[in-house]
Amino acid sequence: MTVRRLGSPTADIRDARRLFPATANRAYFNTAAVGLASGRFAETYHRFIDEWATAGLDFPRAERSAENARSAVARLMGADASDFALIPSVSSAAGLVAAQLGQARPGDNVVIGQREYSSNHFPWRQLVDKGYDVRQVPFRNGGLEPEDVGERINPSTKLVAFSGVQSATGHRSDISAISHLARNVGAIVFVDGSQLVGALPVAHELPRVDVLVAPDHKFLLNAGRGMGYCYLSPAVQRRFTPDQRRLEGRRGAIGQLLRPRDDAVNYRVPFRQLDQLARRNGQRVRAYDLRRLRARDHLRAQSRAHDHTPGCPG
Ligand SMILES: Cc1ncc(COP(=O)(O)O)c(C=O)c1O
């Protein structure tokens, strides 16, 4: 199939529609809830499941596919793949970030939207249990207006969380203005990009956010569930402490909380040699096992450095 490059002067919406079989006989307006599967996506999915059923799961290949997905989204968003972690959902990423906030000191607070989508609301509400004042900004014009956010931020604000685009109303946040207010007091800027990433360019916003999350199944047009992307700014990568052992994104942002940046390069050499040896004996070595060991050792070292004992480091 020849498809003209979308976005080029000769782009034709009919070329795009042909990629999505469901649009042959309907107009589809529900991407904000869940995107359509393209024909190519469906073929790949079928092939993968067939191979799994007939020959078993090729784990390293599946891992490489995840790396490819991470790189593709990083390119789309205009950032380095190593600054992205794969996440199962927006709520889990919010929960991981919330877990990074320690016990509150008197006055410490976080600022969130009163009517945000639940995934970007309840993980922060639970910070009350750690002593935070969870300040909820009432919606105006369908979302958060910077002046209303500014009224609730003070030097003890540790995080400001909001959606780039509100799912219920389509309100588009002024990321730049809100980020400016938050960063003035050193607060983490958490943006839920579920209704933004894939629909609008975000590269120019990245320098203004610390965490930007997006699930795969909306405007990124991967109809699967349980997969998403989490951009972490270099500043928060330095600031966050590991408290999870098995996180998606071993070679990406949250993965770097477990391992130093160059570790991914280091393991390749011994792995290749081991793999060659094993293949001579008709066996295979799984890259995952080596990475897992290194991740565990790094986590232990990091945990010791931060005087922190994870529940199950091994
Ligand atoms: C604004 C917004 N955030 C998050 C999500 C998804 O959150 P999760 O990945 O936690 O299910 C959606 C849609 O489902 C959404 O519209």
Short mmCIF file of C-alpha atoms in Angstrom, two decimals, residues 40-249:
data_model
loop_
_atom_site.label_atom_id
_atom_site.label_comp_id
_atom_site.label_asym_id
_atom_site.label_seq_id
_atom_site.Cartn_x
_atom_site.Cartn_y
_atom_site.Cartn_z
CA ARG A 40 -1.12 -2.81 10.43
CA PHE A 41 -1.63 -2.88 14.19
CA ALA A 42 -4.19 -5.69 13.89
CA GLU A 43 -1.91 -7.76 11.63
CA THR A 44 1.02 -7.39 14.04
CA TYR A 45 -1.14 -8.30 17.00
CA HIS A 46 -2.47 -11.42 15.27
CA ARG A 47 1.01 -12.52 14.20
CA PHE A 48 2.38 -12.01 17.71
CA ILE A 49 -0.38 -14.04 19.35
CA ASP A 50 -0.08 -16.82 16.75
CA GLU A 51 3.68 -17.07 17.29
CA TRP A 52 3.20 -17.07 21.05
CA ALA A 53 0.65 -19.87 20.80
CA THR A 54 2.63 -22.01 18.37
CA ALA A 55 6.27 -21.41 19.40
CA GLY A 56 6.22 -19.69 22.80
CA LEU A 57 6.89 -16.09 23.74
CA ASP A 58 10.14 -14.64 22.48
CA PHE A 59 10.74 -12.51 25.55
CA PRO A 60 13.80 -10.54 24.35
CA ARG A 61 11.97 -9.71 21.12
CA ALA A 62 8.96 -8.51 23.08
CA GLU A 63 11.29 -6.36 25.16
CA ARG A 64 12.77 -4.91 21.97
CA SER A 65 9.28 -4.07 20.76
CA ALA A 66 8.72 -2.14 23.96
CA GLU A 67 11.97 -0.28 23.33
CA ASN A 68 10.80 0.50 19.80
CA ALA A 69 7.52 1.86 21.14
CA ARG A 70 9.38 4.00 23.64
CA SER A 71 11.68 5.39 20.92
CA ALA A 72 8.79 6.09 18.55
CA VAL A 73 6.88 8.04 21.19
CA ALA A 74 10.04 9.88 22.25
CA ARG A 75 10.56 10.97 18.63
CA LEU A 76 6.95 12.06 18.37
CA MET A 77 7.26 14.07 21.56
CA GLY A 78 10.66 15.48 20.66
CA ALA A 79 12.69 14.07 23.54
CA ASP A 80 15.32 11.43 24.23
CA ALA A 81 14.00 7.89 24.64
CA SER A 82 16.08 7.48 27.79
CA ASP A 83 13.91 10.12 29.47
CA PHE A 84 10.80 7.95 29.07
CA ALA A 85 9.53 5.09 31.16
CA LEU A 86 6.88 2.66 30.05
CA ILE A 87 3.97 2.73 32.45
CA PRO A 88 0.78 0.68 32.73
CA SER A 89 -1.51 3.67 33.22
CA VAL A 90 -1.67 7.34 34.11
CA SER A 91 -2.89 6.52 37.60
CA SER A 92 0.04 4.21 38.27
CA ALA A 93 2.51 6.91 37.16
CA ALA A 94 0.78 9.43 39.41
CA GLY A 95 0.96 6.91 42.24
CA LEU A 96 4.70 6.39 41.66
CA VAL A 97 5.34 10.11 41.72
CA ALA A 98 3.14 10.56 44.80
CA ALA A 99 5.20 7.85 46.48
CA GLN A 100 8.30 9.98 45.91
CA LEU A 101 6.95 12.66 48.23
CA GLY A 102 8.07 11.97 51.76
CA GLN A 103 6.31 12.77 55.00
CA ALA A 104 5.07 16.36 54.87
CA ARG A 105 6.54 19.10 57.00
CA PRO A 106 4.11 21.60 58.50
CA GLY A 107 2.51 23.60 55.68
CA ASP A 108 3.63 21.33 52.85
CA ASN A 109 0.97 21.13 50.15
CA VAL A 110 0.16 19.91 46.65
CA VAL A 111 -2.11 21.74 44.21
CA ILE A 112 -4.48 19.75 41.97
CA GLY A 113 -7.66 20.30 39.94
CA GLN A 114 -10.98 19.84 41.70
CA ARG A 115 -12.65 18.05 38.80
CA GLU A 116 -9.68 16.38 37.16
CA TYR A 117 -9.97 12.94 35.63
CA SER A 118 -9.78 10.48 38.55
CA SER A 119 -6.36 9.04 37.54
CA ASN A 120 -4.79 12.45 38.09
CA HIS A 121 -6.77 13.23 41.22
CA PHE A 122 -7.06 10.38 43.71
CA PRO A 123 -3.34 9.46 43.84
CA TRP A 124 -2.70 13.01 45.10
CA ARG A 125 -5.68 13.08 47.46
CA GLN A 126 -4.10 10.20 49.35
CA LEU A 127 -1.14 12.43 50.23
CA VAL A 128 -3.32 13.73 53.07
CA ASP A 129 -2.21 10.58 54.89
CA LYS A 130 1.40 11.81 54.72
CA GLY A 131 0.38 15.17 56.14
CA TYR A 132 0.05 17.22 52.93
CA ASP A 133 -2.55 19.91 52.52
CA VAL A 134 -4.14 18.84 49.21
CA ARG A 135 -5.36 22.06 47.65
CA GLN A 136 -8.03 21.66 45.01
CA VAL A 137 -8.41 24.37 42.40
CA PRO A 138 -12.04 24.86 41.29
CA PHE A 139 -12.55 24.65 37.55
CA ARG A 140 -13.22 27.80 35.57
CA ASN A 141 -13.93 27.80 31.83
CA GLY A 142 -13.78 23.99 32.04
CA GLY A 143 -10.35 23.65 33.62
CA LEU A 144 -7.56 25.21 35.63
CA GLU A 145 -6.84 28.89 35.06
CA PRO A 146 -3.33 30.03 36.05
CA GLU A 147 -4.57 32.85 38.37
CA ASP A 148 -6.62 30.34 40.40
CA VAL A 149 -3.65 28.00 40.61
CA GLY A 150 -1.39 30.90 41.63
CA GLU A 151 -3.68 31.78 44.55
CA ARG A 152 -3.07 28.33 46.05
CA ILE A 153 0.66 28.00 45.45
CA ASN A 154 3.07 29.11 48.17
CA PRO A 155 6.71 28.34 49.02
CA SER A 156 5.62 25.07 50.66
CA THR A 157 3.98 23.73 47.48
CA LYS A 158 5.71 20.50 46.46
CA LEU A 159 3.75 19.54 43.35
CA VAL A 160 1.21 20.96 40.92
CA ALA A 161 -0.76 18.42 38.85
CA PHE A 162 -3.16 19.11 36.00
CA SER A 163 -4.24 17.88 32.56
CA GLY A 164 -2.78 19.41 29.41
CA VAL A 165 -6.28 19.11 27.96
CA GLN A 166 -9.28 18.27 30.14
CA SER A 167 -11.07 15.13 29.04
CA ALA A 168 -14.56 16.25 30.13
CA THR A 169 -14.48 19.74 28.59
CA GLY A 170 -11.58 20.00 26.14
CA HIS A 171 -10.20 22.96 28.14
CA ARG A 172 -6.55 23.47 27.26
CA SER A 173 -4.31 24.40 30.17
CA ASP A 174 -1.76 27.16 29.89
CA ILE A 175 1.13 24.84 30.71
CA SER A 176 3.70 27.58 30.43
CA ALA A 177 1.95 29.94 32.88
CA ILE A 178 1.15 27.23 35.45
CA SER A 179 4.65 25.79 35.19
CA HIS A 180 6.14 29.23 35.77
CA LEU A 181 4.15 29.60 39.00
CA ALA A 182 5.06 26.11 40.19
CA ARG A 183 8.75 26.31 39.37
CA ASN A 184 9.08 29.65 41.12
CA VAL A 185 8.65 27.71 44.36
CA GLY A 186 10.47 24.54 43.23
CA ALA A 187 7.30 22.44 42.89
CA ILE A 188 7.18 19.42 40.58
CA VAL A 189 5.05 20.04 37.47
CA PHE A 190 2.97 16.92 36.67
CA VAL A 191 0.98 17.04 33.44
CA ASP A 192 -1.54 14.43 32.38
CA GLY A 193 -1.13 14.41 28.60
CA SER A 194 -3.80 11.80 27.86
CA GLN A 195 -5.79 14.18 25.67
CA LEU A 196 -2.74 16.01 24.39
CA VAL A 197 -0.01 13.62 23.28
CA GLY A 198 -0.57 12.43 19.73
CA ALA A 199 -3.18 15.13 19.11
CA LEU A 200 -0.97 18.21 19.45
CA PRO A 201 2.78 18.89 19.40
CA VAL A 202 4.32 18.83 22.88
CA ALA A 203 8.06 19.27 22.28
CA HIS A 204 7.93 22.98 23.15
CA GLU A 205 6.17 22.16 26.46
CA LEU A 206 8.70 19.58 27.68
CA PRO A 207 11.18 22.08 29.15
CA ARG A 208 8.31 23.32 31.31
CA VAL A 209 7.18 19.99 32.75
CA ASP A 210 8.80 17.51 35.12
CA VAL A 211 6.49 14.60 34.48
CA LEU A 212 4.30 14.17 31.42
CA VAL A 213 2.24 11.01 31.12
CA ALA A 214 0.11 9.60 28.33
CA PRO A 215 -1.62 6.28 27.81
CA ASP A 216 -1.17 4.45 24.52
CA HIS A 217 -4.79 3.85 23.67
CA LYS A 218 -6.03 7.33 22.79
CA PHE A 219 -4.39 9.73 20.32
CA LEU A 220 -1.32 7.49 20.14
CA LEU A 221 -3.68 5.07 18.40
CA ASN A 222 -2.55 1.86 19.99
CA ALA A 223 -5.84 0.29 20.84
CA GLY A 224 -4.33 -1.89 23.57
CA ARG A 225 -4.82 -1.11 27.25
CA GLY A 226 -2.28 -1.25 30.05
CA MET A 227 0.56 0.64 28.35
CA GLY A 228 1.63 4.26 28.45
CA TYR A 229 4.58 6.61 28.53
CA CYS A 230 6.03 8.76 31.26
CA TYR A 231 8.46 11.56 30.45
CA LEU A 232 10.64 12.52 33.41
CA SER A 233 12.75 15.66 33.24
CA PRO A 234 16.46 15.20 33.99
CA ALA A 235 15.90 17.28 37.15
CA VAL A 236 13.33 14.89 38.65
CA GLN A 237 15.31 11.87 37.55
CA ARG A 238 18.10 13.16 39.77
CA ARG A 239 15.69 13.96 42.56
CA PHE A 240 13.60 10.79 42.72
CA THR A 241 14.68 7.85 44.84
CA PRO A 242 14.02 4.26 43.73
CA ASP A 243 11.36 2.45 45.67
CA GLN A 244 10.19 -0.04 43.06
CA ARG A 245 12.17 -2.98 41.81
CA ARG A 246 10.28 -4.15 38.77
CA LEU A 247 9.27 -1.10 36.77
CA GLU A 248 8.69 -1.03 33.05
CA GLY A 249 11.31 1.10 31.42
#
